[in-house]
C-alpha cells in the first residue's frame, strides 16, 4: 500500500508546464517543483560535523587552476579555509579554498560559504583527483571512493609527419604541444591514461572504447592539433596465468517476438 501512495504530475519539459490535475490548465513547472520539495527526502548530511566532500568531477580554469566538483557530505566550508585531500593510498596533501561556486538552478554563482548537502565547485587545491576526499585538517578521513573503470583499448598519438603538415590550418604541430594537451586531458578525464614512448615523440593513449578516444581526437582536431594516430588495440590482462580481454555487460530489452533473433 505504501508503494501505491505516490503523486502523479502531468508535465511537458518541452513546453515548461506541469499540473496535478488534467482538468486544470498547466501554466508553469511550479506543481512539479513543489511536489519534489514536499515528497523527496532531503540529503542525509550533518552540517555540524567536520567538512567532507567526495570529488566526483574535475574542471580546469586558466586563471584559478584545477576545480573540484562534488557534494558536501558533512560540515560546511568557507573561502579561505584550509583543507586536505585524502588520497586513495591514505596520504594527505594540503590546500586552501580560494573560490566557491554553488548551483542555483542551471547556473553557477560565486559564494563565500556552503554547507552539507550543497553541490559545489571548489578551487584552491591543485593536487586532487576524482574519487578522493576533500576534508577538514582536523578530521582527514576518507569517504567511500568511486571506482573508475579501467581502459579497454589504446592508440598511439604522434605529431603529423606527412608532407602536408601545417598546410591545413593546424596551429599545434609539435610533440611538445601534444604532450601538454594530453597531460591536461589525463588530469581532467579520469578514463584516459597517457604514457610516453620513443623518447617523447609518441604517446600511448588508453581509453574506455573507440568512441571515447574518437571524441578526444576530434576535440583536439577542432582545437588546431594535427595528429597521426594508430589503429586501436585491445588491452589484455594476464591474471593467474590466463590471458583475459575486457568485457562489458549489456542489457537489451526487446519485444518477445524479437528475442530469438537478438539471441542468435
PDB file of C-alpha atoms in Angstrom, residues 93-256:
ATOM      1  CA  UNK A  93      48.097  16.944   0.699  1.00  0.00           C
ATOM      2  CA  UNK A  94      47.089  20.387   1.899  1.00  0.00           C
ATOM      3  CA  UNK A  95      45.426  23.335   0.209  1.00  0.00           C
ATOM      4  CA  UNK A  96      43.367  26.473   0.795  1.00  0.00           C
ATOM      5  CA  UNK A  97      39.941  27.334  -0.613  1.00  0.00           C
ATOM      6  CA  UNK A  98      40.299  30.299  -2.965  1.00  0.00           C
ATOM      7  CA  UNK A  99      36.906  30.214  -4.701  1.00  0.00           C
ATOM      8  CA  UNK A 100      33.489  28.604  -4.202  1.00  0.00           C
ATOM      9  CA  UNK A 101      30.798  28.193  -6.833  1.00  0.00           C
ATOM     10  CA  UNK A 102      27.330  26.912  -5.930  1.00  0.00           C
ATOM     11  CA  UNK A 103      24.429  25.951  -8.175  1.00  0.00           C
ATOM     12  CA  UNK A 104      21.190  27.904  -8.428  1.00  0.00           C
ATOM     13  CA  UNK A 105      19.012  26.125 -10.939  1.00  0.00           C
ATOM     14  CA  UNK A 106      21.116  25.597 -14.048  1.00  0.00           C
ATOM     15  CA  UNK A 107      23.537  28.426 -13.312  1.00  0.00           C
ATOM     16  CA  UNK A 108      26.591  28.628 -11.067  1.00  0.00           C
ATOM     17  CA  UNK A 109      27.050  31.576  -8.748  1.00  0.00           C
ATOM     18  CA  UNK A 110      30.061  32.528  -6.677  1.00  0.00           C
ATOM     19  CA  UNK A 111      29.610  32.410  -2.913  1.00  0.00           C
ATOM     20  CA  UNK A 112      31.534  32.732   0.325  1.00  0.00           C
ATOM     21  CA  UNK A 113      30.335  29.547   2.037  1.00  0.00           C
ATOM     22  CA  UNK A 114      28.452  26.276   1.529  1.00  0.00           C
ATOM     23  CA  UNK A 115      27.148  23.561   3.836  1.00  0.00           C
ATOM     24  CA  UNK A 116      26.262  19.888   3.916  1.00  0.00           C
ATOM     25  CA  UNK A 117      24.008  18.832   1.040  1.00  0.00           C
ATOM     26  CA  UNK A 118      25.208  21.521  -1.372  1.00  0.00           C
ATOM     27  CA  UNK A 119      26.800  20.610  -4.711  1.00  0.00           C
ATOM     28  CA  UNK A 120      29.719  22.963  -5.235  1.00  0.00           C
ATOM     29  CA  UNK A 121      32.767  23.683  -7.360  1.00  0.00           C
ATOM     30  CA  UNK A 122      35.816  24.372  -5.217  1.00  0.00           C
ATOM     31  CA  UNK A 123      39.132  25.896  -6.269  1.00  0.00           C
ATOM     32  CA  UNK A 124      42.336  26.082  -4.285  1.00  0.00           C
ATOM     33  CA  UNK A 125      43.691  22.533  -4.199  1.00  0.00           C
ATOM     34  CA  UNK A 126      45.843  21.661  -7.207  1.00  0.00           C
ATOM     35  CA  UNK A 127      46.604  18.057  -6.207  1.00  0.00           C
ATOM     36  CA  UNK A 128      43.223  16.342  -6.071  1.00  0.00           C
ATOM     37  CA  UNK A 129      41.655  13.719  -8.326  1.00  0.00           C
ATOM     38  CA  UNK A 130      38.253  12.140  -8.884  1.00  0.00           C
ATOM     39  CA  UNK A 131      37.353   9.679  -6.126  1.00  0.00           C
ATOM     40  CA  UNK A 132      39.440  11.416  -3.478  1.00  0.00           C
ATOM     41  CA  UNK A 133      38.064  13.196  -0.407  1.00  0.00           C
ATOM     42  CA  UNK A 134      38.442  16.859   0.475  1.00  0.00           C
ATOM     43  CA  UNK A 135      38.221  17.207   4.239  1.00  0.00           C
ATOM     44  CA  UNK A 136      38.926  19.396   7.220  1.00  0.00           C
ATOM     45  CA  UNK A 137      42.519  19.175   8.539  1.00  0.00           C
ATOM     46  CA  UNK A 138      41.028  18.350  11.959  1.00  0.00           C
ATOM     47  CA  UNK A 139      39.380  15.191  10.568  1.00  0.00           C
ATOM     48  CA  UNK A 140      41.263  13.921   7.484  1.00  0.00           C
ATOM     49  CA  UNK A 141      39.016  10.890   6.971  1.00  0.00           C
ATOM     50  CA  UNK A 142      38.267   9.488   3.511  1.00  0.00           C
ATOM     51  CA  UNK A 143      34.747   8.819   2.261  1.00  0.00           C
ATOM     52  CA  UNK A 144      33.958   5.615   0.305  1.00  0.00           C
ATOM     53  CA  UNK A 145      35.697   6.129  -3.020  1.00  0.00           C
ATOM     54  CA  UNK A 146      34.339   5.926  -6.551  1.00  0.00           C
ATOM     55  CA  UNK A 147      35.631   3.048  -8.658  1.00  0.00           C
ATOM     56  CA  UNK A 148      36.701   4.088 -12.151  1.00  0.00           C
ATOM     57  CA  UNK A 149      36.583   1.500 -14.957  1.00  0.00           C
ATOM     58  CA  UNK A 150      39.949   0.589 -16.418  1.00  0.00           C
ATOM     59  CA  UNK A 151      40.718   1.461 -20.070  1.00  0.00           C
ATOM     60  CA  UNK A 152      39.902  -1.220 -22.644  1.00  0.00           C
ATOM     61  CA  UNK A 153      41.710  -0.038 -25.789  1.00  0.00           C
ATOM     62  CA  UNK A 154      44.776   2.058 -26.617  1.00  0.00           C
ATOM     63  CA  UNK A 155      46.022   4.116 -29.567  1.00  0.00           C
ATOM     64  CA  UNK A 156      49.345   5.754 -30.387  1.00  0.00           C
ATOM     65  CA  UNK A 157      49.345   9.524 -30.878  1.00  0.00           C
ATOM     66  CA  UNK A 158      52.200  11.396 -32.565  1.00  0.00           C
ATOM     67  CA  UNK A 159      52.774  14.629 -34.456  1.00  0.00           C
ATOM     68  CA  UNK A 160      51.916  14.868 -38.141  1.00  0.00           C
ATOM     69  CA  UNK A 161      54.898  13.793 -40.286  1.00  0.00           C
ATOM     70  CA  UNK A 162      53.200  13.945 -43.686  1.00  0.00           C
ATOM     71  CA  UNK A 163      54.333  16.394 -46.416  1.00  0.00           C
ATOM     72  CA  UNK A 164      51.115  18.343 -45.827  1.00  0.00           C
ATOM     73  CA  UNK A 165      51.852  19.015 -42.156  1.00  0.00           C
ATOM     74  CA  UNK A 166      50.843  22.542 -41.181  1.00  0.00           C
ATOM     75  CA  UNK A 167      49.141  23.273 -44.504  1.00  0.00           C
ATOM     76  CA  UNK A 168      45.610  22.520 -43.349  1.00  0.00           C
ATOM     77  CA  UNK A 169      45.272  25.316 -40.807  1.00  0.00           C
ATOM     78  CA  UNK A 170      46.738  23.425 -37.862  1.00  0.00           C
ATOM     79  CA  UNK A 171      48.257  25.536 -35.092  1.00  0.00           C
ATOM     80  CA  UNK A 172      49.784  22.912 -32.780  1.00  0.00           C
ATOM     81  CA  UNK A 173      52.174  20.711 -34.735  1.00  0.00           C
ATOM     82  CA  UNK A 174      54.914  19.551 -32.350  1.00  0.00           C
ATOM     83  CA  UNK A 175      55.215  16.705 -29.863  1.00  0.00           C
ATOM     84  CA  UNK A 176      55.573  19.245 -27.069  1.00  0.00           C
ATOM     85  CA  UNK A 177      52.136  20.685 -27.817  1.00  0.00           C
ATOM     86  CA  UNK A 178      50.605  17.210 -27.955  1.00  0.00           C
ATOM     87  CA  UNK A 179      52.297  16.197 -24.686  1.00  0.00           C
ATOM     88  CA  UNK A 180      50.935  19.229 -22.848  1.00  0.00           C
ATOM     89  CA  UNK A 181      47.427  18.709 -24.231  1.00  0.00           C
ATOM     90  CA  UNK A 182      47.337  15.008 -23.348  1.00  0.00           C
ATOM     91  CA  UNK A 183      48.710  15.679 -19.861  1.00  0.00           C
ATOM     92  CA  UNK A 184      45.905  18.178 -19.318  1.00  0.00           C
ATOM     93  CA  UNK A 185      43.334  15.673 -20.619  1.00  0.00           C
ATOM     94  CA  UNK A 186      44.627  12.910 -18.333  1.00  0.00           C
ATOM     95  CA  UNK A 187      44.380  15.307 -15.395  1.00  0.00           C
ATOM     96  CA  UNK A 188      40.713  16.127 -16.014  1.00  0.00           C
ATOM     97  CA  UNK A 189      39.468  12.922 -17.699  1.00  0.00           C
ATOM     98  CA  UNK A 190      39.737  10.012 -15.264  1.00  0.00           C
ATOM     99  CA  UNK A 191      39.093   7.461 -18.030  1.00  0.00           C
ATOM    100  CA  UNK A 192      42.194   8.482 -20.005  1.00  0.00           C
ATOM    101  CA  UNK A 193      45.723   7.218 -19.361  1.00  0.00           C
ATOM    102  CA  UNK A 194      48.766   8.565 -21.216  1.00  0.00           C
ATOM    103  CA  UNK A 195      52.234   7.016 -21.496  1.00  0.00           C
ATOM    104  CA  UNK A 196      55.229   8.398 -23.384  1.00  0.00           C
ATOM    105  CA  UNK A 197      57.194   6.283 -25.866  1.00  0.00           C
ATOM    106  CA  UNK A 198      60.098   6.767 -28.291  1.00  0.00           C
ATOM    107  CA  UNK A 199      61.675   9.457 -26.157  1.00  0.00           C
ATOM    108  CA  UNK A 200      58.543  11.578 -26.020  1.00  0.00           C
ATOM    109  CA  UNK A 201      57.879  11.537 -29.775  1.00  0.00           C
ATOM    110  CA  UNK A 202      54.928   9.142 -29.431  1.00  0.00           C
ATOM    111  CA  UNK A 203      52.227   8.762 -26.790  1.00  0.00           C
ATOM    112  CA  UNK A 204      50.144   5.692 -25.943  1.00  0.00           C
ATOM    113  CA  UNK A 205      46.665   6.897 -25.008  1.00  0.00           C
ATOM    114  CA  UNK A 206      44.310   4.403 -23.341  1.00  0.00           C
ATOM    115  CA  UNK A 207      40.559   4.878 -23.003  1.00  0.00           C
ATOM    116  CA  UNK A 208      37.280   3.062 -22.455  1.00  0.00           C
ATOM    117  CA  UNK A 209      36.465   2.448 -26.100  1.00  0.00           C
ATOM    118  CA  UNK A 210      36.693   3.683 -29.660  1.00  0.00           C
ATOM    119  CA  UNK A 211      34.053   6.369 -29.089  1.00  0.00           C
ATOM    120  CA  UNK A 212      35.901   7.648 -26.021  1.00  0.00           C
ATOM    121  CA  UNK A 213      39.160   8.111 -27.929  1.00  0.00           C
ATOM    122  CA  UNK A 214      37.498   9.364 -31.112  1.00  0.00           C
ATOM    123  CA  UNK A 215      35.870  12.192 -29.137  1.00  0.00           C
ATOM    124  CA  UNK A 216      39.299  13.178 -27.811  1.00  0.00           C
ATOM    125  CA  UNK A 217      40.807  13.080 -31.313  1.00  0.00           C
ATOM    126  CA  UNK A 218      38.020  15.192 -32.799  1.00  0.00           C
ATOM    127  CA  UNK A 219      38.219  17.678 -29.924  1.00  0.00           C
ATOM    128  CA  UNK A 220      41.966  18.096 -30.433  1.00  0.00           C
ATOM    129  CA  UNK A 221      41.480  18.462 -34.193  1.00  0.00           C
ATOM    130  CA  UNK A 222      38.999  21.286 -33.672  1.00  0.00           C
ATOM    131  CA  UNK A 223      41.423  22.944 -31.268  1.00  0.00           C
ATOM    132  CA  UNK A 224      44.049  23.077 -34.019  1.00  0.00           C
ATOM    133  CA  UNK A 225      46.157  19.977 -33.335  1.00  0.00           C
ATOM    134  CA  UNK A 226      47.497  17.851 -36.178  1.00  0.00           C
ATOM    135  CA  UNK A 227      47.929  14.189 -35.242  1.00  0.00           C
ATOM    136  CA  UNK A 228      48.942  10.815 -36.535  1.00  0.00           C
ATOM    137  CA  UNK A 229      47.081   8.016 -34.774  1.00  0.00           C
ATOM    138  CA  UNK A 230      47.454   4.256 -34.933  1.00  0.00           C
ATOM    139  CA  UNK A 231      44.644   1.690 -35.180  1.00  0.00           C
ATOM    140  CA  UNK A 232      43.125   0.885 -31.770  1.00  0.00           C
ATOM    141  CA  UNK A 233      44.471  -2.105 -29.845  1.00  0.00           C
ATOM    142  CA  UNK A 234      42.616  -4.136 -27.242  1.00  0.00           C
ATOM    143  CA  UNK A 235      44.233  -4.035 -23.802  1.00  0.00           C
ATOM    144  CA  UNK A 236      44.704  -7.565 -22.494  1.00  0.00           C
ATOM    145  CA  UNK A 237      45.453  -8.560 -18.909  1.00  0.00           C
ATOM    146  CA  UNK A 238      47.077 -11.694 -17.565  1.00  0.00           C
ATOM    147  CA  UNK A 239      45.506 -12.901 -14.314  1.00  0.00           C
ATOM    148  CA  UNK A 240      46.656 -16.150 -12.670  1.00  0.00           C
ATOM    149  CA  UNK A 241      48.455 -17.123 -15.861  1.00  0.00           C
ATOM    150  CA  UNK A 242      45.358 -16.679 -18.034  1.00  0.00           C
ATOM    151  CA  UNK A 243      45.149 -14.044 -20.777  1.00  0.00           C
ATOM    152  CA  UNK A 244      41.913 -12.066 -20.461  1.00  0.00           C
ATOM    153  CA  UNK A 245      40.287  -9.408 -22.628  1.00  0.00           C
ATOM    154  CA  UNK A 246      37.872  -6.680 -21.469  1.00  0.00           C
ATOM    155  CA  UNK A 247      34.156  -7.465 -21.476  1.00  0.00           C
ATOM    156  CA  UNK A 248      31.129  -5.255 -20.975  1.00  0.00           C
ATOM    157  CA  UNK A 249      27.703  -6.176 -19.623  1.00  0.00           C
ATOM    158  CA  UNK A 250      24.889  -5.088 -21.922  1.00  0.00           C
ATOM    159  CA  UNK A 251      21.155  -5.313 -21.185  1.00  0.00           C
ATOM    160  CA  UNK A 252      18.879  -5.322 -24.252  1.00  0.00           C
ATOM    161  CA  UNK A 253      15.104  -5.001 -23.878  1.00  0.00           C
ATOM    162  CA  UNK A 254      13.052  -6.093 -26.899  1.00  0.00           C
ATOM    163  CA  UNK A 255       9.569  -7.357 -27.643  1.00  0.00           C
ATOM    164  CA  UNK A 256       9.139 -11.123 -27.105  1.00  0.00           C
TER     165      UNK A 256
END
